[in-house]
Short mmCIF file of C-alpha atoms in Angstrom, two decimals:
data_model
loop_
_atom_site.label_atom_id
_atom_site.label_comp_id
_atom_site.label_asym_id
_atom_site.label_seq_id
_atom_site.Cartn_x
_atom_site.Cartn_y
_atom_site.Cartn_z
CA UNK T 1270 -8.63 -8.67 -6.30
CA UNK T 1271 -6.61 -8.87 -9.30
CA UNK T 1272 -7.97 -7.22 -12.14
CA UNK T 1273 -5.64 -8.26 -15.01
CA UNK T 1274 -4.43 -11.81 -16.78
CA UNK T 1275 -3.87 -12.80 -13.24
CA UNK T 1276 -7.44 -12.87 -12.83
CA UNK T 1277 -7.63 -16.07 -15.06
CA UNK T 1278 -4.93 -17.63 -13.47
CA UNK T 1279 -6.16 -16.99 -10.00
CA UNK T 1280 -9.31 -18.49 -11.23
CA UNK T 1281 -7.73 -21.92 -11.61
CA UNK T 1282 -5.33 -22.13 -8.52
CA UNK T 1283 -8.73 -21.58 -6.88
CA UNK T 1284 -10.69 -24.53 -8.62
CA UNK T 1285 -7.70 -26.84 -8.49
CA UNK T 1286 -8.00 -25.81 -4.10
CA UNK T 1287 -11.72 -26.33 -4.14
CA UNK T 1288 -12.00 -29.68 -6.16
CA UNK T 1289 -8.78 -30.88 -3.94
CA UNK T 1290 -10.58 -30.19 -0.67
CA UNK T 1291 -14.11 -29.61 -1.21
CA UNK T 1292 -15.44 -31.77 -3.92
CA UNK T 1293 -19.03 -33.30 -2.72
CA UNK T 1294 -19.59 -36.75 -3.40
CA UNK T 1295 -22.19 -38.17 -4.95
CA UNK T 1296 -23.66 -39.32 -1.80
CA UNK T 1297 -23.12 -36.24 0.19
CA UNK T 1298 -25.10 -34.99 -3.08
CA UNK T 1299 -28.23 -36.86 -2.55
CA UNK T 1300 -27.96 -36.41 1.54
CA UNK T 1301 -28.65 -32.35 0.44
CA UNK T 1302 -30.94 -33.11 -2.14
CA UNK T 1303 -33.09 -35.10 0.65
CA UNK T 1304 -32.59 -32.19 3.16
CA UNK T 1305 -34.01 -29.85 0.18
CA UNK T 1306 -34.70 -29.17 -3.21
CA UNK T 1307 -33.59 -25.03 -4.54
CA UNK T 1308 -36.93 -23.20 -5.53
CA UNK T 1309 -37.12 -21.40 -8.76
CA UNK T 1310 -34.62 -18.49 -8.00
CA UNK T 1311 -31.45 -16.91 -10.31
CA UNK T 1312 -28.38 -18.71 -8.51
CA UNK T 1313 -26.28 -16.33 -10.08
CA UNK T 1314 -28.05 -13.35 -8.47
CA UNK T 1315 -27.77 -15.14 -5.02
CA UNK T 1316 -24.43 -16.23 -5.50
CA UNK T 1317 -23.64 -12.02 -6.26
CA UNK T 1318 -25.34 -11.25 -3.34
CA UNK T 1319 -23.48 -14.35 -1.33
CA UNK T 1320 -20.26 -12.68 -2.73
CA UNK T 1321 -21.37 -8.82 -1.42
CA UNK T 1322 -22.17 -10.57 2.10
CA UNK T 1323 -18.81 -12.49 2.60
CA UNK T 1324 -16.91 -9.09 0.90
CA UNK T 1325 -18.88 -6.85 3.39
CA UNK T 1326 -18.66 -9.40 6.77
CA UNK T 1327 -15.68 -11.38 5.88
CA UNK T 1328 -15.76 -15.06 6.18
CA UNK T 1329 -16.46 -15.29 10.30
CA UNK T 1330 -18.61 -12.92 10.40
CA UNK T 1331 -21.06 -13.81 7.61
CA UNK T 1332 -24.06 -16.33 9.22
CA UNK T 1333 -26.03 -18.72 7.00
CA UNK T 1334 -28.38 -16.79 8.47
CA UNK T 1335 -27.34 -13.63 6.82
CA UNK T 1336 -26.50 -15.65 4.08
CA UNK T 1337 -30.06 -16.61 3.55
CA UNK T 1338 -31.45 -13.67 3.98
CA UNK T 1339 -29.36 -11.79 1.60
CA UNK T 1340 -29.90 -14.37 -1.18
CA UNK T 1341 -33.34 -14.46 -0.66
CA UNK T 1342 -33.62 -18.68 -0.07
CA UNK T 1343 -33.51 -20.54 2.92
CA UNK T 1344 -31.19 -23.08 4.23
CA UNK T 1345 -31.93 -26.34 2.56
CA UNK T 1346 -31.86 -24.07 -0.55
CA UNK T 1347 -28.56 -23.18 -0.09
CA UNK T 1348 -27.09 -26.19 0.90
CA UNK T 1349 -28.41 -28.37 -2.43
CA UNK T 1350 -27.59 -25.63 -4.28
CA UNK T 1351 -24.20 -24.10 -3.44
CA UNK T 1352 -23.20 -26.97 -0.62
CA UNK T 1353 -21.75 -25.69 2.80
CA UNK T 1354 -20.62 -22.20 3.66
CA UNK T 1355 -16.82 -22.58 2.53
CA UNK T 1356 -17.87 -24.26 -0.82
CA UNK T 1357 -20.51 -20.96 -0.95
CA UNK T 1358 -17.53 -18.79 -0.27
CA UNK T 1359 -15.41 -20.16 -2.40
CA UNK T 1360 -17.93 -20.11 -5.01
CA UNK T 1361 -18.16 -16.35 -4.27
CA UNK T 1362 -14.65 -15.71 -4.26
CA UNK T 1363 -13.93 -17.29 -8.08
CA UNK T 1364 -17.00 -14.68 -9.06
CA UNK T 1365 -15.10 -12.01 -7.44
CA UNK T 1366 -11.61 -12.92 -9.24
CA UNK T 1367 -13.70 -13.06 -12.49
CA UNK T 1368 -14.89 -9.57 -12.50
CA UNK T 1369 -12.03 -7.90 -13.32
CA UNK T 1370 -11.10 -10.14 -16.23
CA UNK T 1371 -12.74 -8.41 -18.79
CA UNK T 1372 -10.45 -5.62 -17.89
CA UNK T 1373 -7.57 -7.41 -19.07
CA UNK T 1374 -7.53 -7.00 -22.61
CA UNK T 1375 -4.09 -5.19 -24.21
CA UNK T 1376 -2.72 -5.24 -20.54
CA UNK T 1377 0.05 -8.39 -21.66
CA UNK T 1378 2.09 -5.53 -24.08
CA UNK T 1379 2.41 -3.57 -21.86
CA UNK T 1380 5.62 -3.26 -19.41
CA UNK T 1381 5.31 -4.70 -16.25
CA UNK T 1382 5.54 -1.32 -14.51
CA UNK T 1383 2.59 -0.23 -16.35
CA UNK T 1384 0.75 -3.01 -16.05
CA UNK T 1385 1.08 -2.71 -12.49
CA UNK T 1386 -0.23 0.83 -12.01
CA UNK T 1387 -3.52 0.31 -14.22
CA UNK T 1388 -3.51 -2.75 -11.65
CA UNK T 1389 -3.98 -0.78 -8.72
CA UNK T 1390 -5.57 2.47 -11.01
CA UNK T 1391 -8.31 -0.33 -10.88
CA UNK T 1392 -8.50 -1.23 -7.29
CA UNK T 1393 -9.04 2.15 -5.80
CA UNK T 1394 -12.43 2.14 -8.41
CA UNK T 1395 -13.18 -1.27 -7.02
CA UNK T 1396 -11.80 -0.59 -3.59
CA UNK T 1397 -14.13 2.75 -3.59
CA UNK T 1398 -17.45 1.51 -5.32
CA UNK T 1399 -21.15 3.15 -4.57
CA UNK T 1400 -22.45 -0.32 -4.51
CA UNK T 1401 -20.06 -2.39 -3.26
CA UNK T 1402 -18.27 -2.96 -0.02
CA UNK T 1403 -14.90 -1.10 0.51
CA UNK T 1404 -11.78 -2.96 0.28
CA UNK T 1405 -10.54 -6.42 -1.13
CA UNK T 1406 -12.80 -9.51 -0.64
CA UNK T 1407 -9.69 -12.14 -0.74
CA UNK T 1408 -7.58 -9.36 0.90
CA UNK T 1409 -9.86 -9.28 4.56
CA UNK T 1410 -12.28 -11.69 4.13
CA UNK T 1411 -10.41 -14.53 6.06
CA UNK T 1412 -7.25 -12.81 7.72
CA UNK T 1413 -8.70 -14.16 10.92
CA UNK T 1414 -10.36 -17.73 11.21
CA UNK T 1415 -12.03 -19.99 14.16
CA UNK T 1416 -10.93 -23.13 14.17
CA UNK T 1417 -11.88 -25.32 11.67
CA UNK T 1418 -11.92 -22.75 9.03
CA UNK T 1419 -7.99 -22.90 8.58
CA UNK T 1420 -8.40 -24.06 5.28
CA UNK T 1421 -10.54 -21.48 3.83
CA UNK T 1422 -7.76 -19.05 4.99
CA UNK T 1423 -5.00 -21.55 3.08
CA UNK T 1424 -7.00 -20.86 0.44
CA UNK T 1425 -6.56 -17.17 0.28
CA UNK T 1426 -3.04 -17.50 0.70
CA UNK T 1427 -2.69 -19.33 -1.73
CA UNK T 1428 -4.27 -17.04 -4.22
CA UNK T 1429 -2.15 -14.24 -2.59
CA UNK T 1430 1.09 -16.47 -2.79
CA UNK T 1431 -0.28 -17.19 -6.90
CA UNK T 1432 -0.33 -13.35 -7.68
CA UNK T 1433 2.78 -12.37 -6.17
CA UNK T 1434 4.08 -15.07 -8.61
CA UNK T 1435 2.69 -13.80 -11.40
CA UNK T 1436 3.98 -10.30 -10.52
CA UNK T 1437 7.44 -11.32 -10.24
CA UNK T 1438 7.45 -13.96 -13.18
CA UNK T 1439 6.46 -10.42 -15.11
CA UNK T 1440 9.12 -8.18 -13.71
CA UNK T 1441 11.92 -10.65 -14.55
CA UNK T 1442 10.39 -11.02 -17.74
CA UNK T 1443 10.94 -6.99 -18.32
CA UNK T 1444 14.38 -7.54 -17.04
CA UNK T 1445 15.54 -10.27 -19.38
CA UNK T 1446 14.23 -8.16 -22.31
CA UNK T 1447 16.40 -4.78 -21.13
CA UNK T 1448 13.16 -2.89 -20.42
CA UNK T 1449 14.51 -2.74 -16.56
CA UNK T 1450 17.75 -2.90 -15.41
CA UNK T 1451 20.07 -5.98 -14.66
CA UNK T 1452 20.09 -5.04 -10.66
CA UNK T 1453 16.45 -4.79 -10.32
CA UNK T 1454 15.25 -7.28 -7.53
CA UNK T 1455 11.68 -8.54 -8.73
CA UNK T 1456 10.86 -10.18 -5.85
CA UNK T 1457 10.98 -7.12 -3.47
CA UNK T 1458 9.42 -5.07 -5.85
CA UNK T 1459 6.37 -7.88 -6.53
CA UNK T 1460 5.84 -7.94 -2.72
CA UNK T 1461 5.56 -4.10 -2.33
CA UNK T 1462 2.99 -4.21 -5.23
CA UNK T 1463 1.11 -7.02 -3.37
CA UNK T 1464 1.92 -4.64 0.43
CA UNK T 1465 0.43 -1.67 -1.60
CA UNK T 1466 -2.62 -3.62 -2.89
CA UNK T 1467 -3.49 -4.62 0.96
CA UNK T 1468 -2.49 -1.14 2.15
CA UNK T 1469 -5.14 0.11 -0.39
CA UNK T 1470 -7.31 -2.37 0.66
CA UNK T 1471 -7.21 -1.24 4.53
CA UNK T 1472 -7.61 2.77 3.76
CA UNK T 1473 -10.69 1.61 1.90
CA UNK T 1474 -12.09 -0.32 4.63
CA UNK T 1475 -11.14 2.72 6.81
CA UNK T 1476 -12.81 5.40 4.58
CA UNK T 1477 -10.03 6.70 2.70
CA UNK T 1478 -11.30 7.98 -0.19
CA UNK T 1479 -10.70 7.48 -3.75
CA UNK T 1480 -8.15 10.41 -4.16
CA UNK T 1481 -6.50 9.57 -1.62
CA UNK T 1482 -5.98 5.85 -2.62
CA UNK T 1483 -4.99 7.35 -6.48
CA UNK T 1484 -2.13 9.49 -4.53
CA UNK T 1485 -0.66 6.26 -2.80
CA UNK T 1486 -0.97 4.21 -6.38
CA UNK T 1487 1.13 7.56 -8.03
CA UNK T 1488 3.25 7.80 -4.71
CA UNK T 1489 3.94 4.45 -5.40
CA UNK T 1490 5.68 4.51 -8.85
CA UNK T 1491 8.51 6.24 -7.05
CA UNK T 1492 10.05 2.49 -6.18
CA UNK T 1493 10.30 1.72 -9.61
CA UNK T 1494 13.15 1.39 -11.40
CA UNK T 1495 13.58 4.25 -14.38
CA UNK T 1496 12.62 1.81 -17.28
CA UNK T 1497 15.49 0.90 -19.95
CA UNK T 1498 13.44 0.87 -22.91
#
């Protein structure tokens, strides 16, 4: 997850994916409807706990079944309500990218450098939370798909492929303006922020803990450029 600007930005590269390749018609829209109507429950809550289900199972492994259950509705529910399981996880994954975006604020004056640690100073908290699963939901969710499910894993890609982007576009920023110097190859160093972020990610799932994740993040400064400014 990215838990600064990006966030927003992420956000729309995702809706732009969703309403190019999963946009329900309006008569796919009244076939759910007839198969059923949502009862009286808080769709954000079960969209939350849709999001917690995919983060925890990843995108294979996470049954409508389980879905169900975890949201608390049953199938025809679901389906008039949130449409099929990639539209659900979709759904979940733009409420994912969104959490972090109140974090943002004040990040933009800062150097890219700096930006980048509070980046991942924020992931090992998210990566390591009591109530949440460990690890990145876009990061592991959907590394592995059946067949048929190749898009949902475009999809991740492409919000992977949107942040490294954004990464770079902010390191060459800091080089035009003298903060770093004129030799500094942004996109190497944007893909070893992005390699550290899934690295995190992985020691998470496999129990690192949250000091341990902090000492790769300060470990990881080292491949920085001093800063010109």
């Amino acid at each position: 997850m990215i838990v600064t600007k990006y966030s927003k930005l992420l956000i729309l590269s995702l809706q732009a994916f969703y309403n190019d390749h999963y946009k329900i018609g309006e008569k796919m829209k009244v076939s759910l409807a007839k198969k059923g109507r949502p009862s009286k429950f808080d769709r954000q809550q079960a969209l939350q706990q849709a999001m917690l289900c995919f983060w925890q199972h990843g995108y294979e492994g996470t049954s409508i079944s389980r879905l169900t259950e975890a949201m608390g509705i049953n199938a025809p529910s679901l389906y008039a309500s949130f449409g099929d399981k990639k539209q659900l996880f979709l759904q979940a994954v733009e409420l994912y990218l969104s959490l972090g975006q109140a974090d943002a604020n004040g990040l933009e004056r800062l150097s890219a450098k700096m930006q980048v640690y509070q980046l991942l100073s924020k992931l090992v908290v998210l990566y390591t939370g009591e109530e949440t699963p460990a690890g990145c939901l876009v990061g592991t969710s959907a590394l592995s798909v059946a067949a048929g499910a190749e898009d949902i894993q475009a999809a991740m890609a492409q919000i992977r492929q949107a942040s490294q982007a954004q990464l770079q576009a902010q390191i060459q920023q800091d080089i035009r303006l003298g903060h770093l110097p004129a030799d500094t190859d942004a996109e190497a160093l944007a893909d070893f922020t992005m390699a550290t972020m899934q690295g995190l990610s992985t020691l998470a799932r496999d129990g690192a803990t949250r000091a341990r994740l902090q000492a790769v993040v300060e470990l990881s400064l080292s491949a920085w450029p001093d800063s010109l400014a």
